[in-house]
Coordinates of C-alpha atoms (C1' of nucleotides) in Angstrom, one line a residue:
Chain J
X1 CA 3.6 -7.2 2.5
X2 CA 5.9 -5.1 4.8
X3 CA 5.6 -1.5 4.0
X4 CA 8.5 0.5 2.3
X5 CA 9.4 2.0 5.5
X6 CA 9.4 -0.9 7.3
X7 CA 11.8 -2.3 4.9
X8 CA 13.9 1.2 5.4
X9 CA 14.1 0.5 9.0
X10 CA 15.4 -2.9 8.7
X11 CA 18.5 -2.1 6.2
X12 CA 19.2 0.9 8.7
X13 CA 19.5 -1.5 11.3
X14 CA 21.3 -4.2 9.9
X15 CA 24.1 -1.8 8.3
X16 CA 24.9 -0.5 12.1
X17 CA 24.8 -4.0 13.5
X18 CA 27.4 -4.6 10.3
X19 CA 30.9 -5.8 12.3
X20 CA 33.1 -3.2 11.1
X21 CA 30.2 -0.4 11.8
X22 CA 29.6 -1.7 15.1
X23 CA 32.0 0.2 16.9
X24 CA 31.2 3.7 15.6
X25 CA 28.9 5.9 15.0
X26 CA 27.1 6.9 11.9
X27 CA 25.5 10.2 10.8
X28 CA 22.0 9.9 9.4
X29 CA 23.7 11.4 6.0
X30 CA 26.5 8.7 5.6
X31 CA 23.8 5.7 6.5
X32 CA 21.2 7.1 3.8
X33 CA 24.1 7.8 0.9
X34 CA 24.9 4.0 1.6
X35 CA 21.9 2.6 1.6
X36 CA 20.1 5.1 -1.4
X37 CA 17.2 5.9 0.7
X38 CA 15.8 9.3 1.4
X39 CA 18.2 10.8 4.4
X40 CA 15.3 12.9 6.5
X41 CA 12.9 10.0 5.9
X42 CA 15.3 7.4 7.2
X43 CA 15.9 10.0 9.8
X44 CA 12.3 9.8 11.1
X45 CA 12.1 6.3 10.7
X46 CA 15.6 5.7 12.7
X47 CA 14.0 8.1 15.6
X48 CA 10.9 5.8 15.5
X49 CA 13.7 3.3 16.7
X50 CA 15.7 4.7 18.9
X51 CA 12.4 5.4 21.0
X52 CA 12.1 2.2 21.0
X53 CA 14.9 1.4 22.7
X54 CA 15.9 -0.8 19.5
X55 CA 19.0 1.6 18.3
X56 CA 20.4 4.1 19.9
X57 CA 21.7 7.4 19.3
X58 CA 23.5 10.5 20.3
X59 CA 23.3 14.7 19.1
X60 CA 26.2 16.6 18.8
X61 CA 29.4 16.6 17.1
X62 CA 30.5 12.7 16.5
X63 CA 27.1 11.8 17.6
X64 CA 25.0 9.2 15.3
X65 CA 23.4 6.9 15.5
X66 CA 24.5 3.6 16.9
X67 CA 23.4 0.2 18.0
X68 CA 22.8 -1.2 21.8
X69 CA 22.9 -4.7 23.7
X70 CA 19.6 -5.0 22.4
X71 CA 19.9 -4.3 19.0
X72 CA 21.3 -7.6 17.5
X73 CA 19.3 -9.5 19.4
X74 CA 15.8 -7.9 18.4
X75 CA 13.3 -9.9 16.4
X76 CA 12.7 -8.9 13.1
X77 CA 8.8 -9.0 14.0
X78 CA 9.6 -6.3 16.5
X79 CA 10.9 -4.2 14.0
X80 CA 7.7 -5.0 12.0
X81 CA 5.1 -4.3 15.0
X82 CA 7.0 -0.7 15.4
X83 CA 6.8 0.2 11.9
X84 CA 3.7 -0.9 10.6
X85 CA 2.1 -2.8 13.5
X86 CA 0.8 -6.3 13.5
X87 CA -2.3 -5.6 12.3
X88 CA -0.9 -6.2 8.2
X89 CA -1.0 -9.9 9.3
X90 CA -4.8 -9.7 9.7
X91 CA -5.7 -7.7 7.0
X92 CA -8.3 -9.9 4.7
X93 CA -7.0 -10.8 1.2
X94 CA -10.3 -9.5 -0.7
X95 CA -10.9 -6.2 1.1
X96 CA -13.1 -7.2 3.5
X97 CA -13.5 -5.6 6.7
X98 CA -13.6 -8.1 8.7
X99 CA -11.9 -12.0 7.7
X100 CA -11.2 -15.0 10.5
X101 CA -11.4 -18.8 10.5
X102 CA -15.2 -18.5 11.7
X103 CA -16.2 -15.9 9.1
X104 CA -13.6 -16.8 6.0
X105 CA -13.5 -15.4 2.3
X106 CA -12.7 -17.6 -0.1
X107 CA -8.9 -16.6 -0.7
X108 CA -8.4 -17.0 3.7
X109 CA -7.9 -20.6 3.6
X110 CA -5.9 -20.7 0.9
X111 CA -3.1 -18.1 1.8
X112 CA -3.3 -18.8 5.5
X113 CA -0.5 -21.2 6.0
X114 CA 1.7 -18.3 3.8
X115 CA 0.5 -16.0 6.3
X116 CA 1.3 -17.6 9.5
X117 CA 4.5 -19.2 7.6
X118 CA 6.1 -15.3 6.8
X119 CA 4.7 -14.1 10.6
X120 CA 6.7 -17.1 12.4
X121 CA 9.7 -16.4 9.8
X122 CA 9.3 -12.5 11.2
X123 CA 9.5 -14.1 14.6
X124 CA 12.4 -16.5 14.1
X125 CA 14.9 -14.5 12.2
X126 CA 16.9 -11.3 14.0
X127 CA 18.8 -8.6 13.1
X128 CA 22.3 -10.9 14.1
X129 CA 20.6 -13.5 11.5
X130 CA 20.6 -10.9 8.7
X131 CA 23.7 -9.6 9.5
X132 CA 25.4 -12.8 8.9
X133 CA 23.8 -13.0 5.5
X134 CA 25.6 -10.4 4.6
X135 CA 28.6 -11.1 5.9
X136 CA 29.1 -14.2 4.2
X137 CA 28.5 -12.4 0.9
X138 CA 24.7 -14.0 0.7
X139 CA 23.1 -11.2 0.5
X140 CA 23.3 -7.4 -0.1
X141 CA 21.6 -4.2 1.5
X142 CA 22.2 -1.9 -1.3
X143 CA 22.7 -2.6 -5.0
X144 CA 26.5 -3.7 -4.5
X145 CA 29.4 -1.7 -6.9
X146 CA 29.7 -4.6 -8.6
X147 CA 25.8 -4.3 -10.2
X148 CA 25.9 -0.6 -10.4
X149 CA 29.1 -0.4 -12.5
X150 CA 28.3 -3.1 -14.8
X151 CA 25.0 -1.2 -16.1
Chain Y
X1 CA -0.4 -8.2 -0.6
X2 CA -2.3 -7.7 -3.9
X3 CA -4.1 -4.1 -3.0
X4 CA -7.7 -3.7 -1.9
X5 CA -8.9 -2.7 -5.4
X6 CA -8.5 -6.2 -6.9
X7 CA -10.1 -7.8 -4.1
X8 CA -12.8 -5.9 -5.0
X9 CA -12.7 -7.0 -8.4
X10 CA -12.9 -10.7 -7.5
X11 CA -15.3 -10.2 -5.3
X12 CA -17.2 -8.4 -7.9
X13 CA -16.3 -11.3 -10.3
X14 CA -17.4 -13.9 -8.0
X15 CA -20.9 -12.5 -6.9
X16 CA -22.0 -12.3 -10.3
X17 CA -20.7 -15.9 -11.0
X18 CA -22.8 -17.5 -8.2
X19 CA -25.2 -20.2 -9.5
X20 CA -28.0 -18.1 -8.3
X21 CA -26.9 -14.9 -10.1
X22 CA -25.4 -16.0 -13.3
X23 CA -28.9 -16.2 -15.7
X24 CA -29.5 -12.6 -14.4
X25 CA -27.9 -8.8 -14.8
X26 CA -26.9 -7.1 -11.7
X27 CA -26.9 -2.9 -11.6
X28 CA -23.7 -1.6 -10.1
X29 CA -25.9 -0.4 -7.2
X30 CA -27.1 -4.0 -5.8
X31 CA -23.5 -5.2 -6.2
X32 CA -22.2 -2.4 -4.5
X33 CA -24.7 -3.0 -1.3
X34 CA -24.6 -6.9 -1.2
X35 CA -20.6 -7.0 -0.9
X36 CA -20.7 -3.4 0.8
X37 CA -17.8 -1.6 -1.7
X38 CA -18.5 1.9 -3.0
X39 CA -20.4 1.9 -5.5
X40 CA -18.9 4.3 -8.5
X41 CA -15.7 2.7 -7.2
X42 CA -16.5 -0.5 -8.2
X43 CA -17.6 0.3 -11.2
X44 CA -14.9 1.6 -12.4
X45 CA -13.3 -1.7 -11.6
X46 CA -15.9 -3.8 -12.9
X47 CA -15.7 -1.4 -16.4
X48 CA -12.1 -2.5 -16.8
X49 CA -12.8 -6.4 -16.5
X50 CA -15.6 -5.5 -19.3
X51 CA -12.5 -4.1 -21.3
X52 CA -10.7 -7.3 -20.8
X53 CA -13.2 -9.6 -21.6
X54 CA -13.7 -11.3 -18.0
X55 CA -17.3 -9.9 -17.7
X56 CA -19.6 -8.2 -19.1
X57 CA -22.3 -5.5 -19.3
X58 CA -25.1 -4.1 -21.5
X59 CA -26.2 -0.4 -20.7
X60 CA -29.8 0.9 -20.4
X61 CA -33.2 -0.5 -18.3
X62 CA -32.6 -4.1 -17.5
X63 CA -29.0 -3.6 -18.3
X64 CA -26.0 -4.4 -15.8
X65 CA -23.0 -6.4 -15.3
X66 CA -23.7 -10.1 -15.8
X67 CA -21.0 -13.6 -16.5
X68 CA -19.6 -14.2 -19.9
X69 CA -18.7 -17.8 -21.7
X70 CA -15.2 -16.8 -20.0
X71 CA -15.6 -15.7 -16.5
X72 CA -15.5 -18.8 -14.3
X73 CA -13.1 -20.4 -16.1
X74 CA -10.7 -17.1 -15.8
X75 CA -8.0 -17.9 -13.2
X76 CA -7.2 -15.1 -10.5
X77 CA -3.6 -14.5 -11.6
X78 CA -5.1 -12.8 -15.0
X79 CA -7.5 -10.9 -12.7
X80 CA -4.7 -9.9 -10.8
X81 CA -2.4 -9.4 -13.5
X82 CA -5.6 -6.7 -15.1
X83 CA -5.8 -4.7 -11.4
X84 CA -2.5 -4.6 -10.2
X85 CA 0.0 -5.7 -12.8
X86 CA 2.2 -9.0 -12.0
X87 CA 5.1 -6.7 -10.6
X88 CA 3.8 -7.3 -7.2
X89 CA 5.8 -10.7 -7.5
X90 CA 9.1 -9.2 -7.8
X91 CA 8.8 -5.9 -5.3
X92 CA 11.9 -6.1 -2.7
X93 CA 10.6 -7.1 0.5
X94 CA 13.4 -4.4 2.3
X95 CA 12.4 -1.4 -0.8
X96 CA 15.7 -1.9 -2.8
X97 CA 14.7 -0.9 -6.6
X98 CA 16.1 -4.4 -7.2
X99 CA 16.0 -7.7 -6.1
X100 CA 16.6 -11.2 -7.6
X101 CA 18.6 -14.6 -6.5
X102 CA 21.7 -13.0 -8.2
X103 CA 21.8 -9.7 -6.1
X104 CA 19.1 -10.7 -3.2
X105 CA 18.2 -8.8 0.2
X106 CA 18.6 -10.8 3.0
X107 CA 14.8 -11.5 3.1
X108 CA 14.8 -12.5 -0.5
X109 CA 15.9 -15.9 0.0
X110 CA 13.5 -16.3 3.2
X111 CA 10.2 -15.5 1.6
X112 CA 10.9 -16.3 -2.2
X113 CA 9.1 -20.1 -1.2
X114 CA 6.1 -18.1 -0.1
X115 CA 6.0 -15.7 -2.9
X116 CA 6.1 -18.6 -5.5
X117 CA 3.5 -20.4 -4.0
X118 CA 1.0 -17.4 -3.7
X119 CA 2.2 -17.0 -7.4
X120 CA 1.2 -20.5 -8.3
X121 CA -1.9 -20.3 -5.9
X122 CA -3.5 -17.8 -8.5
X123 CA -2.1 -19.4 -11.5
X124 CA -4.7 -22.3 -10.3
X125 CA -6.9 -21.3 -8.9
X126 CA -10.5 -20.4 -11.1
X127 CA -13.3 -18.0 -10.1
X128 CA -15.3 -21.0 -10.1
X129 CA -13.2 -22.2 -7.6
X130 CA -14.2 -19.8 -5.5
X131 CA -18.0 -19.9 -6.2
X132 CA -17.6 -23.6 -5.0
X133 CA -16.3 -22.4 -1.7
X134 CA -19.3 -20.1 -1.3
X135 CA -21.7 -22.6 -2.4
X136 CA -20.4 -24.8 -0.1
X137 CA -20.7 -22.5 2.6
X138 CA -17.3 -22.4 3.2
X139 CA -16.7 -19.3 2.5
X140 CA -18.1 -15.7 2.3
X141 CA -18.1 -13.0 -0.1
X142 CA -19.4 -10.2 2.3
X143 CA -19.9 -10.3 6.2
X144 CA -23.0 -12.7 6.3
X145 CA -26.4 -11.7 7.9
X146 CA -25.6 -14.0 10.9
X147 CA -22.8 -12.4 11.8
X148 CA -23.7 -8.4 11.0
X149 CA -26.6 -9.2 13.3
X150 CA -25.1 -10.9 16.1
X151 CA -23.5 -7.9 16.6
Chain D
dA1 C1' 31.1 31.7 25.8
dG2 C1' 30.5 30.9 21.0
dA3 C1' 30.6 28.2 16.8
dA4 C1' 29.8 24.1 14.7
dA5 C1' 27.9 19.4 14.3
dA6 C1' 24.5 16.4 14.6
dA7 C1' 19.9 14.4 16.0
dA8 C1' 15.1 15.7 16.8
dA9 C1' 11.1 17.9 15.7
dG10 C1' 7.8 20.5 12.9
dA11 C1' 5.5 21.5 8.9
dG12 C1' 4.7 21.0 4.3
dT13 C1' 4.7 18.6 -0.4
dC14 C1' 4.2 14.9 -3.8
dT15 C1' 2.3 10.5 -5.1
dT16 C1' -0.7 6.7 -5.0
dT17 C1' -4.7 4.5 -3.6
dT18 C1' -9.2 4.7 -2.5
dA19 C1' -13.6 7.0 -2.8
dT20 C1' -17.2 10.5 -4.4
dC21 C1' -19.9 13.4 -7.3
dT22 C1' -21.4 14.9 -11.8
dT23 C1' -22.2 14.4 -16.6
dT24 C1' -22.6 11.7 -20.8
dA25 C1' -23.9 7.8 -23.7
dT26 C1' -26.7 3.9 -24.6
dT27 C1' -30.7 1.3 -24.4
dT28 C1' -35.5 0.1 -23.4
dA29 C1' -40.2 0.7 -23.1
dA30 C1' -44.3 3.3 -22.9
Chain Q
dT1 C1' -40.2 10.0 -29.6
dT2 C1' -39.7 11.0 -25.1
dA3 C1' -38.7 9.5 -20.4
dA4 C1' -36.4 6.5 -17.6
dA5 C1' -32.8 3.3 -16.4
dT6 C1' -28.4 2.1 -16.5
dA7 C1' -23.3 1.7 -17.6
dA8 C1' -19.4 4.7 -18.9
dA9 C1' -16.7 8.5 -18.4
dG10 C1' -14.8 12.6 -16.3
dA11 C1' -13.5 15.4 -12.7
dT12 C1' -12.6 16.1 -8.0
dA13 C1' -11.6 14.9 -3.3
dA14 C1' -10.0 12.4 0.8
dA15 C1' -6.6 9.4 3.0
dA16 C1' -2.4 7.2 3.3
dG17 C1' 2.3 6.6 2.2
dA18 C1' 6.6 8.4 0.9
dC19 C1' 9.5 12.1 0.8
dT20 C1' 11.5 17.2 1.5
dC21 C1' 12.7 21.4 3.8
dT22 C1' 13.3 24.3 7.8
dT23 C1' 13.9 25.1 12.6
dT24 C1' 15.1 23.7 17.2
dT25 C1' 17.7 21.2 20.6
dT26 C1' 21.7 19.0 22.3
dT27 C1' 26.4 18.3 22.5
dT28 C1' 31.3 19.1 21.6
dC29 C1' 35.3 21.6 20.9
dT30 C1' 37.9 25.7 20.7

DNA sequence: AGAAAAAAAGAGTCTTTTATCTTTATTTAA
DNA sequence: TTAAATAAAGATAAAAGACTCTTTTTTTCT
């Protein structure tokens, strides 16, 4: 659905909005070793952000990246639109170039209400939301210790 | 969602089902130009559903792809499950390597109701399903006349 | 001022998906 | 039995997505 950068951006996010990361900063190196994901890709894709006023960030020694009044607050579909645009919610099931209400295929119909369902669940749900998730133990942003040492 | 490719292929699938088409062959060519797909693309796709049994084809003059006892009654999910493997059901919506309900992203639990119903959607769902649609004029397979000349 | 740390930017590579072009194999019909 | 039609196969290319490596810029600290 969401592309794999997309879902990059997201986890960077949500492990600065973590409480006990708030307060700091984090170097691009520490944030990708945590979260396993390539360090000068996430880099890109965390400059992507900052631009977009949704993290923010600072060079230098003890700079990092870091997040902002905004960031907890930001809709996850806002992430979604700066990563892979909204276009991905129009994009027609059987390849078509072109697929509406008015000019259908024959899967539209049928997967619509999913579609409209996971854009309004983009809408709904922000960063603060997923950061709770994981706060309560829910949910995870990187394979937890706990999976990786019992392999 | 599922990738371009397999839209193609039941596309493919259900042009040559339509009541209109099914007591005839079809060269690779006309079905290339009616649903507007590349045409040695698409027959590399349609050569694999030959392989699988969905369709079939006889080479040489008067030859082409034509429906087989199987074809309408073949649900989508084994058309998908030919084009782009059923892994596409269990891909992390954030790009962790893994994700289940015992170690879940913080989207897992969001969009796992979505995920089984598209699952379950082409599970039921028949390629003569689909050729109703059409028929019914509910539906289109490729951008119809009326609209391409509106234009 | 100079060295070091860190993000930012630039450029290049690898992989996958999508698409094209060419050749081969099979079948039909004249 | 040869020519033509057609699917099948092979090889290559183009585009997009994912990832890497190198250089530059900014900032801090000594």
């Amino acid at each position: 659905m969401i592309s794999k950068t997309c879902g990059y951006a997201i986890r960077g996010i949500v492990f600065l909005s973590l409480e006990q990361n708030k307060s700091t900063k984090h170097g691009i190196l520490e944030i990708a070793e945590d979260l396993q994901i390539p360090q000068h890709f996430l880099g890109k894709i965390l400059q992507d952000l900052v631009r977009r006023g949704i993290i923010s960030s600072i060079k230098g020694p003890h700079g990092g990246f870091f997040v902002n009044a905004k960031t907890k607050d930001t809709p996850l579909i806002e992430v979604v639109e700066a990563i892979d645009g909204l276009g991905i919610f129009k994009k027609c099931f059987l390849g078509r170039e072109e697929c509406s209400s008015i000019n259908p295929c024959p899967l539209h119909d049928e997967f619509d209400g999913c579609r409209s369902a996971i854009f309004k669940t983009f809408e709904n749900l922000k960063i603060a939301d997923l950061v709770t998730k994981i706060e309560n133990g829910d949910s995870y942003l990187s394979l937890s210790n706990d999976f990786a040492t019992e392999i």
